[in-house]
């Protein structure tokens, strides 16, 4: 099998899992317990937080959650229920649907336009911000096209208009894959373990230490300093810590390898069959293309039968016939019908990509011939 849907989820890092297995075997205690075992488990979490703070910088602290979606929800529902709040039409559903829900409940939610590559139209975003704006959320890397938004610059420009607003970014497709150096203009940043080789069921909300009045979204026993109740997943957190450190140490090597894969793929794909949607300023880990006039889902299933796994957009909104994001970017129905998403991982091989190109071109060509009786 050639797996090219890493934006949906990555294969767990088995070395990290094996290295953390002592937690399940000997340090399985509840980290809230006051006896020795509980204190050891609590210490494992504290050490993980220290290492995440080293990665993001001393001005930031980590709140462990169950996933990127929970991190996004915590940020949004903590601050976006007064004044007006601004996001983009290119957000992951974990952000977009929160704003949409608030809008339907009578809150003033505003949505900035996006460009053809899925990046935010910064001028339009800034035009929506005023003295009553309390919260802004802009995705760092678009999960469908890979478009990179310069969130440090955007946050700075937003706060030049209103210095009191809270700025959040969904960094789920960015962390571990592109350079993430958060400025002090960023207040909150969401990440997820299973996008970088960790386990599903673990995420984090990175919080600027200067930020006040974050409210818990999950209420109960007061874990995570009262900001996220529920017994912590110590095993998953330890694995998340391990893969995050590995990504930080090997960033340049991984980035250069995946950038090479991206170029090989773009050079090899048949331009007579496919329209490339992803732009130049994109994460090399995600490429969105369209077999114009064909059905992306049909092509996806044909490829699966040939041992190649690709996506058709966001796995979290796969029930929708067309991509909400690409609709907002202005693509017509023929392009929207044929969209597939290719996403790499650091362990994707050149041979895998070269073989996938052959299968993708071949299956798209066969479908086109069958459709037009050529």
mmCIF file of C-alpha atoms in Angstrom:
data_model
loop_
_atom_site.group_PDB
_atom_site.id
_atom_site.type_symbol
_atom_site.label_atom_id
_atom_site.label_comp_id
_atom_site.label_asym_id
_atom_site.label_seq_id
_atom_site.Cartn_x
_atom_site.Cartn_y
_atom_site.Cartn_z
ATOM 1 C CA UNK A 1 0.000 0.000 0.000
ATOM 2 C CA UNK A 2 1.140 3.538 -0.835
ATOM 3 C CA UNK A 3 -0.368 5.850 1.773
ATOM 4 C CA UNK A 4 -0.719 9.490 0.659
ATOM 5 C CA UNK A 5 -3.413 10.812 3.013
ATOM 6 C CA UNK A 6 -1.186 11.966 5.859
ATOM 7 C CA UNK A 7 -3.110 15.219 6.280
ATOM 8 C CA UNK A 8 -5.990 13.070 7.542
ATOM 9 C CA UNK A 9 -3.791 11.097 9.932
ATOM 10 C CA UNK A 10 -0.276 9.702 10.082
ATOM 11 C CA UNK A 11 0.943 6.238 10.939
ATOM 12 C CA UNK A 12 1.877 6.199 14.653
ATOM 13 C CA UNK A 13 5.593 6.240 15.394
ATOM 14 C CA UNK A 14 6.247 2.729 16.731
ATOM 15 C CA UNK A 15 9.564 3.659 18.358
ATOM 16 C CA UNK A 16 7.760 6.330 20.375
ATOM 17 C CA UNK A 17 5.009 3.882 21.330
ATOM 18 C CA UNK A 18 7.494 1.225 22.447
ATOM 19 C CA UNK A 19 9.512 3.817 24.358
ATOM 20 C CA UNK A 20 6.420 4.962 26.250
ATOM 21 C CA UNK A 21 5.026 1.510 26.988
ATOM 22 C CA UNK A 22 6.513 1.516 30.496
ATOM 23 C CA UNK A 23 3.718 3.940 31.381
ATOM 24 C CA UNK A 24 1.080 1.300 30.652
ATOM 25 C CA UNK A 25 3.093 -1.369 32.423
ATOM 26 C CA UNK A 26 4.396 0.328 35.572
ATOM 27 C CA UNK A 27 3.327 4.012 35.672
ATOM 28 C CA UNK A 28 -0.369 3.648 34.861
ATOM 29 C CA UNK A 29 -1.506 5.672 37.868
ATOM 30 C CA UNK A 30 -3.957 8.554 37.820
ATOM 31 C CA UNK A 31 -1.806 11.722 37.715
ATOM 32 C CA UNK A 32 -4.214 13.429 40.139
ATOM 33 C CA UNK A 33 -3.583 10.812 42.827
ATOM 34 C CA UNK A 34 -1.467 12.006 45.759
ATOM 35 C CA UNK A 35 0.465 8.802 46.376
ATOM 36 C CA UNK A 36 3.855 8.121 44.771
ATOM 37 C CA UNK A 37 2.570 6.541 41.543
ATOM 38 C CA UNK A 38 0.273 9.468 40.887
ATOM 39 C CA UNK A 39 3.086 11.926 41.495
ATOM 40 C CA UNK A 40 5.289 10.053 39.009
ATOM 41 C CA UNK A 41 2.555 10.201 36.371
ATOM 42 C CA UNK A 42 2.036 13.890 37.074
ATOM 43 C CA UNK A 43 5.779 14.410 36.681
ATOM 44 C CA UNK A 44 5.700 12.794 33.231
ATOM 45 C CA UNK A 45 3.094 15.334 32.162
ATOM 46 C CA UNK A 46 5.057 18.220 33.670
ATOM 47 C CA UNK A 47 8.190 17.134 31.802
ATOM 48 C CA UNK A 48 6.251 16.977 28.546
ATOM 49 C CA UNK A 49 4.995 20.515 29.140
ATOM 50 C CA UNK A 50 8.551 21.719 29.703
ATOM 51 C CA UNK A 51 9.648 20.244 26.394
ATOM 52 C CA UNK A 52 6.739 21.784 24.487
ATOM 53 C CA UNK A 53 7.597 25.140 26.081
ATOM 54 C CA UNK A 54 11.169 24.726 24.827
ATOM 55 C CA UNK A 55 9.833 24.150 21.312
ATOM 56 C CA UNK A 56 7.416 27.080 21.328
ATOM 57 C CA UNK A 57 9.373 29.430 23.587
ATOM 58 C CA UNK A 58 9.296 30.405 27.241
ATOM 59 C CA UNK A 59 6.392 32.811 26.685
ATOM 60 C CA UNK A 60 4.062 29.895 25.935
ATOM 61 C CA UNK A 61 2.574 27.092 28.012
ATOM 62 C CA UNK A 62 0.663 23.975 27.014
ATOM 63 C CA UNK A 63 -2.808 22.733 27.938
ATOM 64 C CA UNK A 64 -3.276 19.111 26.903
ATOM 65 C CA UNK A 65 -6.613 18.257 25.264
ATOM 66 C CA UNK A 66 -8.108 15.303 23.417
ATOM 67 C CA UNK A 67 -7.538 16.681 19.891
ATOM 68 C CA UNK A 68 -7.097 19.750 17.714
ATOM 69 C CA UNK A 69 -10.853 20.192 17.463
ATOM 70 C CA UNK A 70 -11.216 20.459 21.230
ATOM 71 C CA UNK A 71 -8.345 22.941 21.342
ATOM 72 C CA UNK A 72 -10.059 25.084 18.694
ATOM 73 C CA UNK A 73 -13.419 24.882 20.463
ATOM 74 C CA UNK A 74 -11.867 25.813 23.806
ATOM 75 C CA UNK A 75 -10.244 28.908 22.334
ATOM 76 C CA UNK A 76 -13.282 30.081 20.396
ATOM 77 C CA UNK A 77 -16.023 29.518 22.952
ATOM 78 C CA UNK A 78 -13.866 31.059 25.662
ATOM 79 C CA UNK A 79 -13.680 34.470 23.982
ATOM 80 C CA UNK A 80 -16.012 34.797 20.982
ATOM 81 C CA UNK A 81 -19.304 35.322 22.817
ATOM 82 C CA UNK A 82 -19.244 39.115 22.967
ATOM 83 C CA UNK A 83 -18.493 41.956 20.567
ATOM 84 C CA UNK A 84 -17.663 40.569 17.139
ATOM 85 C CA UNK A 85 -15.320 37.791 16.069
ATOM 86 C CA UNK A 86 -13.537 37.278 12.772
ATOM 87 C CA UNK A 87 -12.312 34.178 10.955
ATOM 88 C CA UNK A 88 -11.824 33.079 7.350
ATOM 89 C CA UNK A 89 -13.780 31.063 4.818
ATOM 90 C CA UNK A 90 -10.765 28.750 4.558
ATOM 91 C CA UNK A 91 -10.841 27.368 8.083
ATOM 92 C CA UNK A 92 -11.012 23.740 9.109
ATOM 93 C CA UNK A 93 -14.526 22.767 10.178
ATOM 94 C CA UNK A 94 -13.367 22.700 13.826
ATOM 95 C CA UNK A 95 -13.102 26.492 13.605
ATOM 96 C CA UNK A 96 -15.568 27.378 10.862
ATOM 97 C CA UNK A 97 -18.487 25.458 12.369
ATOM 98 C CA UNK A 98 -17.937 27.078 15.776
ATOM 99 C CA UNK A 99 -18.191 30.547 14.235
ATOM 100 C CA UNK A 100 -21.178 29.446 12.155
ATOM 101 C CA UNK A 101 -22.908 28.068 15.267
ATOM 102 C CA UNK A 102 -22.307 31.340 17.102
ATOM 103 C CA UNK A 103 -23.640 33.315 14.133
ATOM 104 C CA UNK A 104 -26.815 31.216 14.043
ATOM 105 C CA UNK A 105 -27.216 31.910 17.771
ATOM 106 C CA UNK A 106 -27.197 35.665 17.178
ATOM 107 C CA UNK A 107 -23.520 36.482 17.728
ATOM 108 C CA UNK A 108 -21.619 38.718 15.318
ATOM 109 C CA UNK A 109 -19.364 36.259 13.468
ATOM 110 C CA UNK A 110 -17.547 37.578 10.418
ATOM 111 C CA UNK A 111 -15.887 35.553 7.638
ATOM 112 C CA UNK A 112 -13.029 36.895 5.515
ATOM 113 C CA UNK A 113 -12.658 35.923 1.867
ATOM 114 C CA UNK A 114 -9.907 33.604 0.672
ATOM 115 C CA UNK A 115 -7.658 33.542 -2.378
ATOM 116 C CA UNK A 116 -7.581 30.886 -5.113
ATOM 117 C CA UNK A 117 -4.898 28.889 -3.254
ATOM 118 C CA UNK A 118 -6.959 28.793 -0.041
ATOM 119 C CA UNK A 119 -4.976 31.474 1.812
ATOM 120 C CA UNK A 120 -6.816 34.300 3.526
ATOM 121 C CA UNK A 121 -7.365 37.612 1.753
ATOM 122 C CA UNK A 122 -5.572 39.681 4.381
ATOM 123 C CA UNK A 123 -7.029 43.021 3.248
ATOM 124 C CA UNK A 124 -10.565 41.657 3.528
ATOM 125 C CA UNK A 125 -9.810 40.168 6.942
ATOM 126 C CA UNK A 126 -8.465 43.457 8.267
ATOM 127 C CA UNK A 127 -11.486 45.344 6.892
ATOM 128 C CA UNK A 128 -13.740 43.243 9.152
ATOM 129 C CA UNK A 129 -11.886 44.168 12.352
ATOM 130 C CA UNK A 130 -12.901 47.161 14.454
ATOM 131 C CA UNK A 131 -12.784 48.412 18.041
ATOM 132 C CA UNK A 132 -15.451 45.876 19.053
ATOM 133 C CA UNK A 133 -13.578 42.824 17.687
ATOM 134 C CA UNK A 134 -12.703 40.498 20.543
ATOM 135 C CA UNK A 135 -11.418 37.393 18.774
ATOM 136 C CA UNK A 136 -9.720 36.498 15.472
ATOM 137 C CA UNK A 137 -8.857 32.994 14.244
ATOM 138 C CA UNK A 138 -6.743 32.320 11.137
ATOM 139 C CA UNK A 139 -5.542 28.851 10.160
ATOM 140 C CA UNK A 140 -1.756 28.556 9.827
ATOM 141 C CA UNK A 141 -1.741 25.926 7.056
ATOM 142 C CA UNK A 142 -4.896 25.210 5.106
ATOM 143 C CA UNK A 143 -5.709 21.532 5.534
ATOM 144 C CA UNK A 144 -7.024 21.122 1.978
ATOM 145 C CA UNK A 145 -4.564 23.107 -0.148
ATOM 146 C CA UNK A 146 -1.555 23.512 2.144
ATOM 147 C CA UNK A 147 -1.641 27.313 1.734
ATOM 148 C CA UNK A 148 0.455 29.011 4.423
ATOM 149 C CA UNK A 149 -0.885 32.082 6.179
ATOM 150 C CA UNK A 150 1.731 34.305 7.829
ATOM 151 C CA UNK A 151 -0.079 34.293 11.154
ATOM 152 C CA UNK A 152 2.579 36.331 12.973
ATOM 153 C CA UNK A 153 2.222 39.159 10.437
ATOM 154 C CA UNK A 154 -1.582 38.876 10.349
ATOM 155 C CA UNK A 155 -1.828 38.897 14.150
ATOM 156 C CA UNK A 156 0.378 42.006 14.301
ATOM 157 C CA UNK A 157 -1.776 43.846 11.739
ATOM 158 C CA UNK A 158 -4.965 42.824 13.558
ATOM 159 C CA UNK A 159 -3.658 44.147 16.867
ATOM 160 C CA UNK A 160 -2.618 47.418 15.244
ATOM 161 C CA UNK A 161 -6.342 47.936 14.661
ATOM 162 C CA UNK A 162 -7.440 46.655 18.076
ATOM 163 C CA UNK A 163 -4.714 45.801 20.567
ATOM 164 C CA UNK A 164 -7.184 44.096 22.944
ATOM 165 C CA UNK A 165 -8.398 41.356 20.606
ATOM 166 C CA UNK A 166 -7.386 37.719 21.149
ATOM 167 C CA UNK A 167 -5.633 36.038 18.205
ATOM 168 C CA UNK A 168 -5.867 32.273 17.703
ATOM 169 C CA UNK A 169 -4.477 30.029 14.982
ATOM 170 C CA UNK A 170 -5.233 26.414 14.140
ATOM 171 C CA UNK A 171 -1.734 25.021 13.669
ATOM 172 C CA UNK A 172 -2.705 21.371 13.279
ATOM 173 C CA UNK A 173 -1.298 21.065 9.723
ATOM 174 C CA UNK A 174 1.667 23.341 10.487
ATOM 175 C CA UNK A 175 3.240 22.010 13.679
ATOM 176 C CA UNK A 176 6.142 19.679 12.929
ATOM 177 C CA UNK A 177 5.849 20.328 9.189
ATOM 178 C CA UNK A 178 6.731 23.984 8.598
ATOM 179 C CA UNK A 179 8.743 26.372 10.739
ATOM 180 C CA UNK A 180 6.573 27.430 13.670
ATOM 181 C CA UNK A 181 8.017 30.342 15.614
ATOM 182 C CA UNK A 182 5.168 32.108 17.349
ATOM 183 C CA UNK A 183 5.437 35.808 18.067
ATOM 184 C CA UNK A 184 3.953 37.452 21.139
ATOM 185 C CA UNK A 185 1.062 38.640 18.963
ATOM 186 C CA UNK A 186 -0.245 35.049 18.983
ATOM 187 C CA UNK A 187 -2.398 34.271 22.024
ATOM 188 C CA UNK A 188 -3.554 30.708 21.323
ATOM 189 C CA UNK A 189 -2.404 27.963 18.947
ATOM 190 C CA UNK A 190 -3.942 24.505 18.412
ATOM 191 C CA UNK A 191 -1.964 21.338 17.629
ATOM 192 C CA UNK A 192 -2.713 17.618 17.337
ATOM 193 C CA UNK A 193 -0.642 14.492 17.990
ATOM 194 C CA UNK A 194 -1.918 12.157 15.280
ATOM 195 C CA UNK A 195 -0.892 14.535 12.489
ATOM 196 C CA UNK A 196 2.808 14.036 13.325
ATOM 197 C CA UNK A 197 3.059 10.364 14.287
ATOM 198 C CA UNK A 198 1.406 10.490 17.699
ATOM 199 C CA UNK A 199 -1.812 8.804 18.770
ATOM 200 C CA UNK A 200 -5.368 9.888 18.099
ATOM 201 C CA UNK A 201 -7.017 11.261 21.210
ATOM 202 C CA UNK A 202 -4.304 13.759 22.200
ATOM 203 C CA UNK A 203 -3.927 17.409 21.290
ATOM 204 C CA UNK A 204 -2.857 20.645 22.891
ATOM 205 C CA UNK A 205 -3.770 24.295 23.123
ATOM 206 C CA UNK A 206 -0.636 26.415 23.257
ATOM 207 C CA UNK A 207 -1.320 29.514 25.348
ATOM 208 C CA UNK A 208 0.603 32.750 25.634
ATOM 209 C CA UNK A 209 1.397 33.168 29.330
ATOM 210 C CA UNK A 210 0.206 36.793 29.223
ATOM 211 C CA UNK A 211 -3.315 35.749 28.209
ATOM 212 C CA UNK A 212 -5.971 36.046 30.908
ATOM 213 C CA UNK A 213 -9.486 34.679 31.379
ATOM 214 C CA UNK A 214 -9.301 31.488 29.308
ATOM 215 C CA UNK A 215 -12.344 29.478 30.317
ATOM 216 C CA UNK A 216 -12.464 25.664 30.436
ATOM 217 C CA UNK A 217 -14.554 23.948 27.771
ATOM 218 C CA UNK A 218 -14.490 20.576 29.567
ATOM 219 C CA UNK A 219 -15.546 20.941 33.201
ATOM 220 C CA UNK A 220 -15.046 18.389 35.960
ATOM 221 C CA UNK A 221 -12.150 17.633 38.265
ATOM 222 C CA UNK A 222 -10.097 20.692 37.382
ATOM 223 C CA UNK A 223 -7.122 19.020 35.712
ATOM 224 C CA UNK A 224 -4.675 21.061 33.581
ATOM 225 C CA UNK A 225 -4.699 23.880 36.146
ATOM 226 C CA UNK A 226 -8.472 24.077 35.907
ATOM 227 C CA UNK A 227 -8.448 24.676 32.154
ATOM 228 C CA UNK A 228 -9.275 21.154 30.907
ATOM 229 C CA UNK A 229 -10.896 18.631 33.201
ATOM 230 C CA UNK A 230 -10.633 14.891 32.688
ATOM 231 C CA UNK A 231 -7.940 12.387 33.589
ATOM 232 C CA UNK A 232 -4.937 13.054 31.363
ATOM 233 C CA UNK A 233 -3.860 10.517 28.763
ATOM 234 C CA UNK A 234 -0.324 10.110 30.121
ATOM 235 C CA UNK A 235 0.634 7.440 27.585
ATOM 236 C CA UNK A 236 -0.557 9.526 24.646
ATOM 237 C CA UNK A 237 1.013 12.704 26.034
ATOM 238 C CA UNK A 238 4.403 10.995 26.400
ATOM 239 C CA UNK A 239 4.246 9.799 22.785
ATOM 240 C CA UNK A 240 3.200 13.286 21.635
ATOM 241 C CA UNK A 241 6.184 14.746 23.467
ATOM 242 C CA UNK A 242 8.559 12.224 21.876
ATOM 243 C CA UNK A 243 7.395 12.766 18.297
ATOM 244 C CA UNK A 244 7.312 16.562 18.769
ATOM 245 C CA UNK A 245 10.955 16.539 19.891
ATOM 246 C CA UNK A 246 11.871 14.249 16.973
ATOM 247 C CA UNK A 247 10.157 16.609 14.526
ATOM 248 C CA UNK A 248 11.981 19.574 16.026
ATOM 249 C CA UNK A 249 15.405 17.902 15.859
ATOM 250 C CA UNK A 250 14.953 16.524 12.322
ATOM 251 C CA UNK A 251 12.981 19.421 10.888
ATOM 252 C CA UNK A 252 15.390 20.453 8.120
ATOM 253 C CA UNK A 253 15.993 16.896 6.935
ATOM 254 C CA UNK A 254 12.276 16.086 6.869
ATOM 255 C CA UNK A 255 11.314 19.382 5.231
ATOM 256 C CA UNK A 256 13.892 19.035 2.462
ATOM 257 C CA UNK A 257 12.851 15.433 1.789
ATOM 258 C CA UNK A 258 9.150 16.262 1.557
ATOM 259 C CA UNK A 259 9.849 19.364 -0.562
ATOM 260 C CA UNK A 260 11.634 17.066 -3.009
ATOM 261 C CA UNK A 261 8.637 14.704 -3.021
ATOM 262 C CA UNK A 262 6.333 17.619 -3.781
ATOM 263 C CA UNK A 263 8.428 18.697 -6.753
ATOM 264 C CA UNK A 264 8.652 15.144 -8.096
ATOM 265 C CA UNK A 265 4.885 14.835 -7.854
ATOM 266 C CA UNK A 266 4.166 18.166 -9.534
ATOM 267 C CA UNK A 267 6.635 17.392 -12.325
ATOM 268 C CA UNK A 268 5.126 13.961 -12.908
ATOM 269 C CA UNK A 269 1.413 14.623 -12.801
ATOM 270 C CA UNK A 270 -0.266 14.878 -16.213
ATOM 271 C CA UNK A 271 -1.188 18.560 -16.659
ATOM 272 C CA UNK A 272 -3.622 17.644 -19.429
ATOM 273 C CA UNK A 273 -5.636 15.694 -16.872
ATOM 274 C CA UNK A 274 -5.093 17.645 -13.661
ATOM 275 C CA UNK A 275 -5.399 21.216 -12.456
ATOM 276 C CA UNK A 276 -3.039 22.028 -9.584
ATOM 277 C CA UNK A 277 -4.901 24.005 -6.918
ATOM 278 C CA UNK A 278 -2.149 24.372 -4.310
ATOM 279 C CA UNK A 279 -0.002 27.463 -4.803
ATOM 280 C CA UNK A 280 3.700 28.162 -4.470
ATOM 281 C CA UNK A 281 3.406 29.446 -0.891
ATOM 282 C CA UNK A 282 2.197 26.130 0.460
ATOM 283 C CA UNK A 283 3.317 23.453 2.849
ATOM 284 C CA UNK A 284 5.122 20.746 0.855
ATOM 285 C CA UNK A 285 3.198 18.164 2.860
ATOM 286 C CA UNK A 286 -0.165 18.893 1.153
ATOM 287 C CA UNK A 287 -1.048 19.128 -2.542
ATOM 288 C CA UNK A 288 -4.581 19.613 -3.833
ATOM 289 C CA UNK A 289 -5.277 18.783 -7.485
ATOM 290 C CA UNK A 290 -8.386 18.272 -9.579
ATOM 291 C CA UNK A 291 -9.125 15.831 -12.374
ATOM 292 C CA UNK A 292 -11.391 18.403 -14.012
ATOM 293 C CA UNK A 293 -14.617 16.857 -15.251
ATOM 294 C CA UNK A 294 -14.116 13.598 -13.362
ATOM 295 C CA UNK A 295 -15.321 12.568 -9.917
ATOM 296 C CA UNK A 296 -12.614 12.756 -7.282
ATOM 297 C CA UNK A 297 -14.307 10.130 -5.149
ATOM 298 C CA UNK A 298 -14.466 7.683 -8.065
ATOM 299 C CA UNK A 299 -10.785 8.269 -8.778
ATOM 300 C CA UNK A 300 -10.017 7.801 -5.088
ATOM 301 C CA UNK A 301 -11.692 4.378 -5.066
ATOM 302 C CA UNK A 302 -9.989 3.330 -8.310
ATOM 303 C CA UNK A 303 -6.634 4.243 -6.796
ATOM 304 C CA UNK A 304 -7.435 2.359 -3.615
ATOM 305 C CA UNK A 305 -8.055 -0.784 -5.638
ATOM 306 C CA UNK A 306 -4.570 -0.230 -7.107
ATOM 307 C CA UNK A 307 -3.043 0.126 -3.638
ATOM 308 C CA UNK A 308 -2.761 3.933 -3.539
ATOM 309 C CA UNK A 309 -4.556 5.811 -0.747
ATOM 310 C CA UNK A 310 -5.325 9.498 -1.333
ATOM 311 C CA UNK A 311 -7.816 11.922 0.177
ATOM 312 C CA UNK A 312 -10.580 13.996 -1.362
ATOM 313 C CA UNK A 313 -10.321 16.933 1.039
ATOM 314 C CA UNK A 314 -10.820 17.282 4.754
ATOM 315 C CA UNK A 315 -11.535 13.927 6.376
ATOM 316 C CA UNK A 316 -13.503 15.798 9.063
ATOM 317 C CA UNK A 317 -16.053 17.002 6.487
ATOM 318 C CA UNK A 318 -15.995 14.128 3.997
ATOM 319 C CA UNK A 319 -19.815 13.856 3.943
ATOM 320 C CA UNK A 320 -20.096 17.079 1.920
ATOM 321 C CA UNK A 321 -20.226 16.567 -1.870
ATOM 322 C CA UNK A 322 -17.921 19.521 -2.559
ATOM 323 C CA UNK A 323 -15.260 21.285 -0.566
ATOM 324 C CA UNK A 324 -16.648 24.318 1.256
ATOM 325 C CA UNK A 325 -13.170 25.847 1.204
ATOM 326 C CA UNK A 326 -12.595 25.407 -2.527
ATOM 327 C CA UNK A 327 -16.076 26.719 -3.268
ATOM 328 C CA UNK A 328 -15.162 29.845 -1.316
ATOM 329 C CA UNK A 329 -11.924 30.045 -3.310
ATOM 330 C CA UNK A 330 -14.038 30.422 -6.463
ATOM 331 C CA UNK A 331 -13.623 27.116 -8.298
ATOM 332 C CA UNK A 332 -16.376 25.912 -10.625
ATOM 333 C CA UNK A 333 -18.234 22.624 -10.259
ATOM 334 C CA UNK A 334 -16.099 20.746 -12.791
ATOM 335 C CA UNK A 335 -12.994 21.454 -10.694
ATOM 336 C CA UNK A 336 -14.790 20.815 -7.407
ATOM 337 C CA UNK A 337 -16.053 17.436 -8.636
ATOM 338 C CA UNK A 338 -12.570 16.176 -9.427
ATOM 339 C CA UNK A 339 -10.597 17.200 -6.344
ATOM 340 C CA UNK A 340 -8.186 14.795 -4.666
ATOM 341 C CA UNK A 341 -5.665 15.643 -1.956
ATOM 342 C CA UNK A 342 -2.164 14.180 -1.826
ATOM 343 C CA UNK A 343 -0.360 14.493 1.501
ATOM 344 C CA UNK A 344 3.081 13.222 2.413
ATOM 345 C CA UNK A 345 4.910 12.223 5.571
ATOM 346 C CA UNK A 346 8.604 12.265 6.401
ATOM 347 C CA UNK A 347 8.776 8.503 5.760
ATOM 348 C CA UNK A 348 7.079 8.647 2.343
ATOM 349 C CA UNK A 349 9.635 7.373 -0.162
ATOM 350 C CA UNK A 350 10.541 8.709 -3.595
ATOM 351 C CA UNK A 351 9.678 5.283 -5.018
ATOM 352 C CA UNK A 352 6.193 5.486 -3.471
ATOM 353 C CA UNK A 353 5.584 8.879 -5.055
ATOM 354 C CA UNK A 354 6.876 7.823 -8.465
ATOM 355 C CA UNK A 355 4.697 4.709 -8.432
ATOM 356 C CA UNK A 356 1.696 6.722 -7.257
ATOM 357 C CA UNK A 357 2.126 9.202 -10.120
ATOM 358 C CA UNK A 358 1.912 6.384 -12.645
ATOM 359 C CA UNK A 359 -1.256 5.012 -11.046
ATOM 360 C CA UNK A 360 -2.883 8.434 -10.670
ATOM 361 C CA UNK A 361 -2.245 9.418 -14.293
ATOM 362 C CA UNK A 362 -3.272 5.987 -15.572
ATOM 363 C CA UNK A 363 -6.544 5.797 -13.631
ATOM 364 C CA UNK A 364 -7.548 9.368 -14.460
ATOM 365 C CA UNK A 365 -6.841 8.746 -18.141
ATOM 366 C CA UNK A 366 -8.877 5.522 -18.120
ATOM 367 C CA UNK A 367 -11.806 7.246 -16.407
ATOM 368 C CA UNK A 368 -11.703 10.067 -18.919
ATOM 369 C CA UNK A 369 -11.698 7.614 -21.836
ATOM 370 C CA UNK A 370 -14.617 5.691 -20.340
ATOM 371 C CA UNK A 371 -16.587 8.867 -19.687
ATOM 372 C CA UNK A 372 -16.196 10.180 -23.213
ATOM 373 C CA UNK A 373 -16.164 6.770 -24.942
ATOM 374 C CA UNK A 374 -12.709 7.405 -26.376
#
